[in-house]
Each structure stands twice: as C-alpha cells, then as structure tokens.
Short mmCIF file of C-alpha atoms in Angstrom, two decimals:
data_model
loop_
_atom_site.label_atom_id
_atom_site.label_comp_id
_atom_site.label_asym_id
_atom_site.label_seq_id
_atom_site.Cartn_x
_atom_site.Cartn_y
_atom_site.Cartn_z
CA MET A 164 32.54 -65.67 36.81
CA LYS A 165 33.57 -61.79 36.31
CA SER A 166 31.62 -58.20 36.07
CA SER A 167 31.30 -56.23 32.98
CA MET A 168 29.67 -52.16 33.60
CA ILE A 169 27.06 -51.61 31.54
CA PRO A 170 25.03 -48.32 32.01
CA LEU A 171 22.27 -48.64 34.87
CA GLN A 172 18.71 -47.24 32.58
CA SER A 173 17.18 -45.76 36.36
CA ALA A 174 15.78 -43.42 37.92
CA PHE A 175 15.97 -43.02 41.44
CA ILE A 176 13.72 -40.19 43.22
CA PRO A 177 15.39 -38.66 45.06
CA VAL A 178 13.31 -36.99 48.12
CA PHE A 179 13.92 -32.91 48.04
CA SER A 180 10.65 -31.85 50.44
CA PRO A 181 11.54 -33.64 53.43
CA LEU A 182 15.15 -32.14 52.93
CA GLN A 183 14.32 -28.55 52.63
CA SER A 184 13.05 -28.75 56.31
CA LEU A 185 16.40 -31.47 57.04
CA THR A 186 19.06 -28.28 55.69
CA SER A 187 16.91 -25.53 56.97
CA ALA A 188 17.49 -27.52 60.63
CA VAL A 189 20.95 -27.97 60.59
CA LYS A 190 21.60 -25.60 58.45
CA THR A 191 20.91 -23.20 61.33
CA SER A 192 22.19 -25.10 63.93
CA SER A 193 25.37 -24.79 65.66
CA PRO A 194 28.06 -27.45 65.17
CA SER A 195 27.17 -29.44 68.20
CA THR A 196 23.84 -29.22 67.22
CA HIS A 197 24.34 -30.84 63.88
CA SER A 198 25.20 -34.31 66.32
CA SER A 199 22.59 -34.27 68.60
CA PHE A 200 19.55 -33.36 65.31
CA LEU A 201 20.70 -36.06 63.71
CA SER A 202 21.35 -38.12 66.38
CA ASN A 203 17.60 -37.38 67.41
CA THR A 204 16.08 -38.54 63.98
CA SER A 205 17.91 -41.79 63.85
CA ARG A 206 16.20 -42.92 67.38
CA LYS A 207 13.53 -44.71 65.11
CA SER A 208 14.52 -46.48 62.36
CA THR A 209 13.11 -44.64 59.41
CA LEU A 210 11.54 -46.59 56.18
CA PHE A 211 12.26 -45.43 52.75
CA CYS A 212 11.85 -46.61 49.05
CA LYS A 213 13.24 -46.23 46.00
CA SER A 214 11.81 -47.19 42.59
CA THR A 215 14.23 -48.12 39.79
CA LEU A 216 12.43 -48.41 36.22
CA SER A 217 13.94 -50.91 33.50
CA ASN A 218 12.56 -54.08 32.30
CA LYS A 219 10.42 -54.48 35.08
CA HIS A 220 9.37 -51.83 37.56
CA SER A 221 10.06 -52.83 41.31
CA ILE A 222 10.18 -51.22 44.86
CA THR A 223 13.40 -50.84 46.23
CA CYS A 224 12.86 -50.05 50.20
CA ALA A 225 15.86 -49.97 53.22
CA VAL A 226 15.36 -49.54 57.19
CA LEU A 227 17.48 -46.93 58.44
CA LEU A 228 20.28 -47.21 61.42
CA ASP A 229 19.27 -47.72 64.92
CA ASP A 230 21.35 -46.16 67.86
CA GLU A 231 23.36 -49.03 68.85
CA ASP A 232 24.75 -48.71 64.83
CA GLU A 233 24.76 -45.42 64.47
CA TYR A 234 27.03 -45.30 67.57
CA GLN A 235 29.56 -48.70 65.26
CA THR A 236 29.09 -46.24 62.76
CA ARG A 237 30.72 -43.13 63.46
CA ASN A 238 34.16 -42.16 64.53
CA ARG A 239 35.79 -44.54 63.70
CA VAL A 240 39.72 -44.64 63.69
CA VAL A 241 43.01 -45.69 61.07
CA ASN A 242 46.47 -45.09 61.93
CA VAL A 243 47.84 -42.63 59.24
CA LEU A 244 52.09 -41.60 59.46
CA GLY A 245 51.91 -41.81 62.91
CA ASN A 246 48.13 -39.69 63.42
CA ASP A 247 44.82 -41.20 64.20
CA ILE A 248 42.73 -40.68 60.94
CA ILE A 249 38.42 -40.54 62.53
CA TYR A 250 36.02 -41.19 60.42
CA ASP A 251 31.83 -42.03 60.43
CA HIS A 252 31.35 -44.91 57.90
CA PHE A 253 27.59 -45.76 57.49
CA PRO A 254 27.29 -49.16 55.25
CA ALA A 255 24.52 -49.48 52.73
CA ARG A 256 23.88 -51.48 49.68
CA PRO A 257 27.34 -52.98 48.09
CA ASP A 258 25.92 -52.63 44.59
CA ILE A 259 25.90 -49.30 43.91
CA PRO A 260 29.08 -46.65 44.95
CA ALA A 261 29.43 -45.47 47.86
CA VAL A 262 29.35 -41.81 48.19
CA VAL A 263 32.56 -40.15 50.16
CA TYR A 264 32.91 -36.15 51.26
CA LEU A 265 36.50 -34.64 50.46
CA PRO A 266 35.93 -31.69 53.03
CA GLY A 267 37.54 -28.49 52.50
CA PHE A 268 40.14 -26.54 53.93
CA PHE A 269 40.81 -26.31 57.19
CA TYR A 270 36.78 -28.26 57.72
CA ALA A 271 36.34 -30.73 59.90
CA ARG A 272 33.76 -32.76 59.38
CA SER A 273 31.73 -30.89 61.71
CA LYS A 274 31.66 -27.11 60.68
CA THR A 275 29.65 -27.72 57.56
CA ALA A 276 26.53 -28.56 57.40
CA LYS A 277 27.15 -30.19 53.68
CA ILE A 278 28.00 -32.59 54.96
CA ASN A 279 25.05 -33.93 57.05
CA ALA A 280 22.59 -32.54 54.76
CA LEU A 281 24.89 -35.19 52.27
CA GLN A 282 24.41 -38.48 54.97
CA MET A 283 20.83 -37.71 55.71
CA GLN A 284 20.13 -38.14 51.76
CA CYS A 285 22.91 -41.02 51.60
CA ARG A 286 21.59 -43.48 54.07
CA ARG A 287 17.03 -42.15 53.03
CA LYS A 288 18.32 -44.15 49.69
CA ASN A 289 20.19 -46.89 51.25
CA GLN A 290 23.09 -45.61 49.51
CA THR A 291 27.03 -46.38 51.77
CA PHE A 292 28.66 -42.87 52.90
CA LEU A 293 32.57 -41.96 54.25
CA VAL A 294 33.73 -38.52 55.38
CA ALA A 295 36.97 -38.43 57.67
CA ASP A 296 38.84 -35.61 59.12
CA TYR A 297 41.92 -34.91 57.85
CA SER A 298 44.49 -34.51 59.86
CA GLY A 299 45.06 -31.84 62.11
CA THR A 300 41.44 -31.11 62.12
CA GLY A 301 38.63 -32.10 63.32
CA ARG A 302 38.39 -34.87 65.84
CA SER A 303 41.96 -36.74 64.32
CA LYS A 304 45.55 -36.50 65.40
CA GLY A 305 47.99 -34.14 63.47
CA ASP A 306 49.69 -30.92 63.60
CA PHE A 307 47.88 -28.13 61.04
CA ALA A 308 50.65 -26.58 60.95
CA GLU A 309 52.05 -30.09 58.73
CA GLY A 310 48.81 -30.45 56.45
CA THR A 311 49.42 -30.56 52.36
CA VAL A 312 47.49 -31.96 50.17
CA SER A 313 48.86 -34.82 49.53
CA ARG A 314 49.03 -36.20 53.17
CA TRP A 315 45.73 -35.79 52.29
CA LEU A 316 44.85 -37.69 50.18
CA SER A 317 47.58 -40.73 51.34
CA GLU A 318 45.14 -39.89 54.76
CA ILE A 319 41.81 -40.58 52.48
CA GLU A 320 43.42 -43.66 50.40
CA ALA A 321 44.08 -45.29 53.58
CA VAL A 322 40.72 -44.70 55.57
CA LEU A 323 38.99 -45.59 51.28
CA ASP A 324 40.98 -48.72 52.34
CA GLU A 325 40.54 -49.82 55.29
CA VAL A 326 36.78 -49.97 54.79
CA LEU A 327 35.73 -51.05 51.29
CA ASP A 328 37.09 -53.82 48.97
CA ARG A 329 38.84 -51.61 46.27
CA SER A 330 37.80 -54.48 43.23
CA ARG A 331 34.38 -54.23 44.46
CA ASN A 332 32.87 -51.37 46.26
CA LYS A 333 33.49 -48.25 43.82
CA VAL A 334 32.99 -45.34 44.94
CA VAL A 335 31.77 -41.32 44.25
CA LEU A 336 33.42 -38.28 44.91
CA VAL A 337 32.04 -35.54 46.55
CA GLY A 338 34.58 -32.69 47.41
CA SER A 339 34.28 -29.60 48.57
CA GLY A 340 37.32 -26.15 48.08
CA ILE A 341 40.31 -28.45 48.35
CA GLY A 342 38.88 -31.28 48.25
CA GLY A 343 37.77 -31.23 44.70
CA TRP A 344 41.99 -31.32 44.46
CA ILE A 345 42.60 -34.09 46.36
CA MET A 346 39.28 -36.07 43.97
CA VAL A 347 40.99 -34.96 41.35
CA HIS A 348 43.67 -36.63 42.31
CA LEU A 349 42.18 -40.05 43.91
CA ALA A 350 40.73 -40.79 40.38
CA MET A 351 43.96 -40.82 38.25
CA ARG A 352 45.11 -43.07 41.38
CA ARG A 353 41.71 -45.39 41.42
CA PRO A 354 40.07 -45.00 37.84
CA ASP A 355 39.09 -48.80 38.30
CA GLN A 356 37.38 -47.34 42.45
CA VAL A 357 35.58 -44.16 41.55
CA VAL A 358 33.09 -44.15 39.18
CA GLY A 359 31.82 -40.32 39.30
CA LEU A 360 33.00 -36.66 40.60
CA VAL A 361 31.18 -34.02 42.38
CA GLY A 362 33.26 -30.77 42.48
CA LEU A 363 31.61 -28.31 44.84
CA SER A 364 33.50 -24.92 43.97
CA ALA A 365 36.75 -26.82 43.55
CA ASP A 366 39.33 -25.41 44.07
CA PRO A 367 42.73 -27.30 42.59
CA ASP A 368 46.45 -25.52 42.06
CA PHE A 369 44.73 -22.48 44.03
CA THR A 370 48.05 -22.52 46.00
CA GLU A 371 49.71 -21.80 42.65
CA GLU A 372 47.37 -20.40 40.54
CA LEU A 373 45.93 -17.34 43.80
CA LEU A 374 47.29 -18.58 46.86
CA LEU A 375 50.95 -17.48 45.58
CA PRO A 376 50.08 -15.02 42.92
CA ALA A 377 48.26 -12.99 45.76
CA LEU A 378 51.40 -12.47 48.53
CA THR A 379 53.47 -8.79 48.73
CA ASP A 380 56.25 -9.39 49.70
CA GLU A 381 56.23 -8.57 53.16
CA GLN A 382 53.55 -12.57 53.21
CA ARG A 383 56.84 -13.75 51.45
CA GLN A 384 59.30 -12.78 53.61
CA THR A 385 57.47 -14.51 57.05
CA LEU A 386 56.42 -17.58 54.91
CA GLU A 387 59.89 -17.95 53.81
CA LYS A 388 61.80 -16.86 58.22
CA ASP A 389 58.01 -18.48 60.12
CA GLY A 390 56.72 -21.30 57.99
CA MET A 391 53.46 -19.99 57.83
CA ILE A 392 51.02 -16.36 57.48
CA ASP A 393 47.79 -15.69 58.94
CA LEU A 394 45.33 -14.72 55.27
CA THR A 395 42.27 -13.00 55.19
CA TRP A 396 41.34 -14.98 52.33
CA GLY A 397 37.11 -14.13 50.57
CA TYR A 398 35.95 -13.89 54.35
CA ARG A 399 37.98 -15.94 55.84
CA ASN A 400 41.05 -15.88 58.03
CA TYR A 401 43.51 -19.35 57.07
CA PRO A 402 46.49 -19.98 58.28
CA ILE A 403 48.62 -20.67 55.42
CA HIS A 404 51.92 -23.51 56.10
CA LYS A 405 55.18 -22.96 54.26
CA ALA A 406 55.29 -27.50 53.74
CA LEU A 407 51.57 -26.32 51.97
CA ILE A 408 52.78 -24.68 49.23
CA GLU A 409 55.54 -26.53 48.05
CA ASP A 410 53.84 -29.65 48.56
CA GLY A 411 51.74 -27.96 46.33
CA LYS A 412 53.58 -27.49 43.80
CA LYS A 413 54.20 -31.05 43.43
CA MET A 414 50.55 -31.35 42.90
CA VAL A 415 49.16 -29.56 40.16
CA VAL A 416 46.67 -30.53 37.19
CA LEU A 417 45.79 -27.92 35.69
CA ASN A 418 48.90 -27.42 34.21
CA GLY A 419 48.72 -29.41 31.30
CA GLY A 420 46.89 -28.65 27.85
CA SER A 421 43.41 -29.90 27.16
CA ASN A 422 42.73 -33.85 28.00
CA SER A 423 45.82 -33.77 30.19
CA ILE A 424 43.68 -35.12 33.84
CA ALA A 425 43.72 -38.50 33.05
CA VAL A 426 39.50 -39.13 34.36
CA LYS A 427 37.07 -40.36 32.83
CA CYS A 428 34.56 -41.02 34.63
CA PRO A 429 31.39 -38.67 34.85
CA VAL A 430 32.33 -35.07 36.72
CA ARG A 431 29.37 -32.41 37.90
CA LEU A 432 30.94 -29.33 38.72
CA ILE A 433 28.59 -27.09 41.12
CA GLN A 434 30.35 -23.13 41.00
CA GLY A 435 28.83 -19.79 43.12
CA MET A 436 29.07 -16.99 40.59
CA ALA A 437 29.78 -14.94 43.69
CA ASP A 438 32.67 -17.03 44.74
CA GLU A 439 34.44 -14.76 47.26
CA GLU A 440 37.53 -17.46 47.31
CA ILE A 441 37.54 -18.84 43.41
CA PRO A 442 37.51 -16.44 40.02
CA THR A 443 34.50 -18.89 37.76
CA ARG A 444 36.69 -18.95 35.77
CA PHE A 445 38.63 -22.51 37.85
CA ALA A 446 35.83 -24.74 36.69
CA PHE A 447 36.62 -23.36 32.49
CA ASP A 448 39.83 -24.67 32.98
CA LEU A 449 38.90 -28.09 35.52
CA VAL A 450 36.88 -29.52 32.01
CA ASP A 451 38.73 -28.21 29.47
CA LYS A 452 41.93 -30.63 31.15
CA LEU A 453 39.52 -33.48 32.29
CA GLN A 454 40.04 -36.36 29.08
CA SER A 455 35.91 -37.09 30.56
CA LYS A 456 33.44 -36.55 27.75
CA ASP A 457 30.97 -36.28 30.83
CA VAL A 458 31.31 -33.47 32.83
CA ASN A 459 28.18 -31.12 33.51
CA VAL A 460 29.09 -27.81 34.79
CA THR A 461 26.13 -25.66 37.16
CA PHE A 462 26.86 -21.91 38.04
CA VAL A 463 24.57 -20.63 40.85
CA LYS A 464 23.53 -16.94 40.60
CA ASN A 465 24.91 -15.03 43.52
CA GLY A 466 26.49 -18.77 44.78
CA ASP A 467 28.95 -17.92 47.20
CA HIS A 468 31.79 -20.50 47.87
CA ALA A 469 30.40 -22.18 51.10
CA LEU A 470 27.49 -23.12 48.22
CA GLU A 471 25.44 -23.98 51.25
CA LEU A 472 21.78 -23.05 51.09
CA ASP A 473 18.60 -25.38 51.19
CA ASP A 474 18.67 -24.76 47.12
CA ASP A 475 23.14 -25.54 47.46
CA PHE A 476 21.83 -29.04 49.03
CA ALA A 477 19.22 -29.81 46.62
CA ARG A 478 21.41 -29.07 43.64
CA MET A 479 25.21 -31.46 45.41
CA TRP A 480 22.30 -34.18 45.82
CA TYR A 481 20.45 -33.97 42.55
CA ALA A 482 24.95 -34.78 41.23
CA VAL A 483 25.93 -37.34 43.43
CA CYS A 484 22.06 -39.15 41.87
CA ASP A 485 22.70 -38.13 38.53
CA VAL A 486 26.77 -39.50 38.68
CA SER A 487 25.69 -42.80 41.05
CA ASP A 488 23.11 -43.85 37.97
CA ARG A 489 25.09 -43.49 35.89
CA TYR A 490 26.96 -46.77 37.26
CA PHE A 491 25.74 -50.20 37.52
CA GLU A 492 27.43 -53.32 37.83
CA PHE A 493 26.40 -56.23 36.54
CA ASP A 494 26.93 -59.50 38.12
CA LEU A 495 26.99 -61.78 34.57
CA GLY A 496 26.71 -64.55 37.70
CA SER A 497 23.85 -63.74 40.06
CA PRO A 498 20.48 -66.36 39.28
CA ALA A 499 19.30 -62.87 39.03
CA SER A 500 21.36 -61.44 35.54
CA GLY A 501 19.48 -63.98 33.68
#
C-alpha cells in the first residue's frame, strides 16, 4: 500500500543545555581537536530520549553509536567525475528526515564548528546525519580551481544516491554560504526527497550579484589572463577561479520574478545583520523568489557571516527540528497505523 504524507503534530524536545557546553568545547578547539573531542565523547554509549506528543504520549529512546560504528561511518568514499569525494554518514531512524549539511565556500568539514555541533545534536535525537567535503577541499581529492556550483551539486547528489534511498529517505538540507546556493538547486531537482531547507548566511548568486560588480578592471584582467585571483572578501582571503564565475552565470536562481524558484518545502533562513560578506537583502530576495508559503527568516543582531556562537548553534538546531517535525510519512500498510 502506498504511503501518504500528513503533518506531524508533535514536539521534539531539543536539549539546549548540553549544547552550551558542547559548542563551547568545539568552538574554542582547533580543527584537529574537533575530531578528538567527538571521538572521546562517543567512546561510551549514551542513552537519550525524545518525547512525542500526538494522539498518545510516548517516549522514544536511542543509543549513540559506539567506537566501532563511529569508525565505519567516517571517511567513506564515492568517486565523482574522477575525484574521490569523502563523506561522513551517521545512519539513524529512517522514518524521520536525514540532515544533510552543505559547507560554505572553501570550507572543509574540519574547519567549521557548526558541523560538529549539528552532528552531535542529530545523534542525540537519533536523526541521520550526512556531510561531505566538496572536491578540492578538506579530505576530498581534486583541484579547487575546477570547483563550481554545478560540480559540487553533482557531488552531493552522488553522495545522496550512494547512501540514501531516494524514494524512501527524505532529507532536510542545511546550507551555509555557498551551501545555501547548492541547497536551493538540490531542492528544485529533488522535490520528492527534500522536505525542508535551513539556510545559514545563504548567498545564492553571489558571484553575479556581489563578486563581479566589486572587481576592479585590473582584477578582471588578471582573472581573464591567469584564470584566478586572490580576493579579500570580508575578513578572509579567497581564491576565485574563472570556472566558478562562468558556471555561476548558468546557476543563478534570483534572476526571476516573485515565486520563480520552484521550492515548496518549509524554509528557515538565519542571517547575521553584521555579516561582513553578504548584505541582508539576500535573505529578502530569496524569500520573495521562493514558491514556498512556509518561509521564516531570523535576523541576528551583531551576527557575522560565520554564525558560530553558542546561540547561533541553538538557532540552527531549532530550525532543523522545526522543518523536520513538519514532515511525517504515515505508512498506511503498517499494522501500527490502525
């Protein structure tokens, strides 16, 4: 018997108190310490519970993975266009959406505390978590100079197809920076699988909207001649390659009118008002273009582009729980369905 979707009238109870100490430890650690910290916390099984409020009150408990499972779920490989793409996959309950994190530009898994905080919270809730390094970054192979939005999009799709059943396993995408651009394309290409979006300083079309207009004539000439420039943007220095610029022209999503982006799932955007890399208008533009009627934006006063304070992690997790809880697949063929 086919499944149908109904809204989940429930309340998942995220535990934010432990998150405060967790994020403090992760945020203040070096990238190499992040993995050590996570490994140490997982050396013993931890029991946690979730309270679900529906027609009846029930408590669901789960046990975190032990060391052997942890080893099996990290550093997995899928080859895409000749490059080995490295990803981490922590499988959990199949009946709630998996959380897929899409990193920002030039950011590997080990370079941001958001990923570690999100991974730990997903495991507390017994929710599948998946994250990959784009080609040319972190553990993945490839030349960053060849990295483009369309290439990284195809890599994430290959990882999804490798570990998830598209017809059964739904996903919530969490996109940071350029990951927010990629998540919009994924949602348009996979409306049957993507059931929610959470954007963190999402910057779709930044190459066309921000980067190109800001280049000097000298920088444009260097980019055309050498194929790349080193560009200081905000507080950071980024290698910008011609391939990224040219591909960005084909991948724009904000160039249409209102409701022009065919994304209808719930969307939550978190945007710092002191973002040093993108203006707050990006959030407004994206809201206007999305077809979804369930879109909320949270503006963080004094929030920067990274959004890596304890309170930012709590907002991110709340948004993930919010969109996750709005989806529930009710299996009419199950005896428990009544």
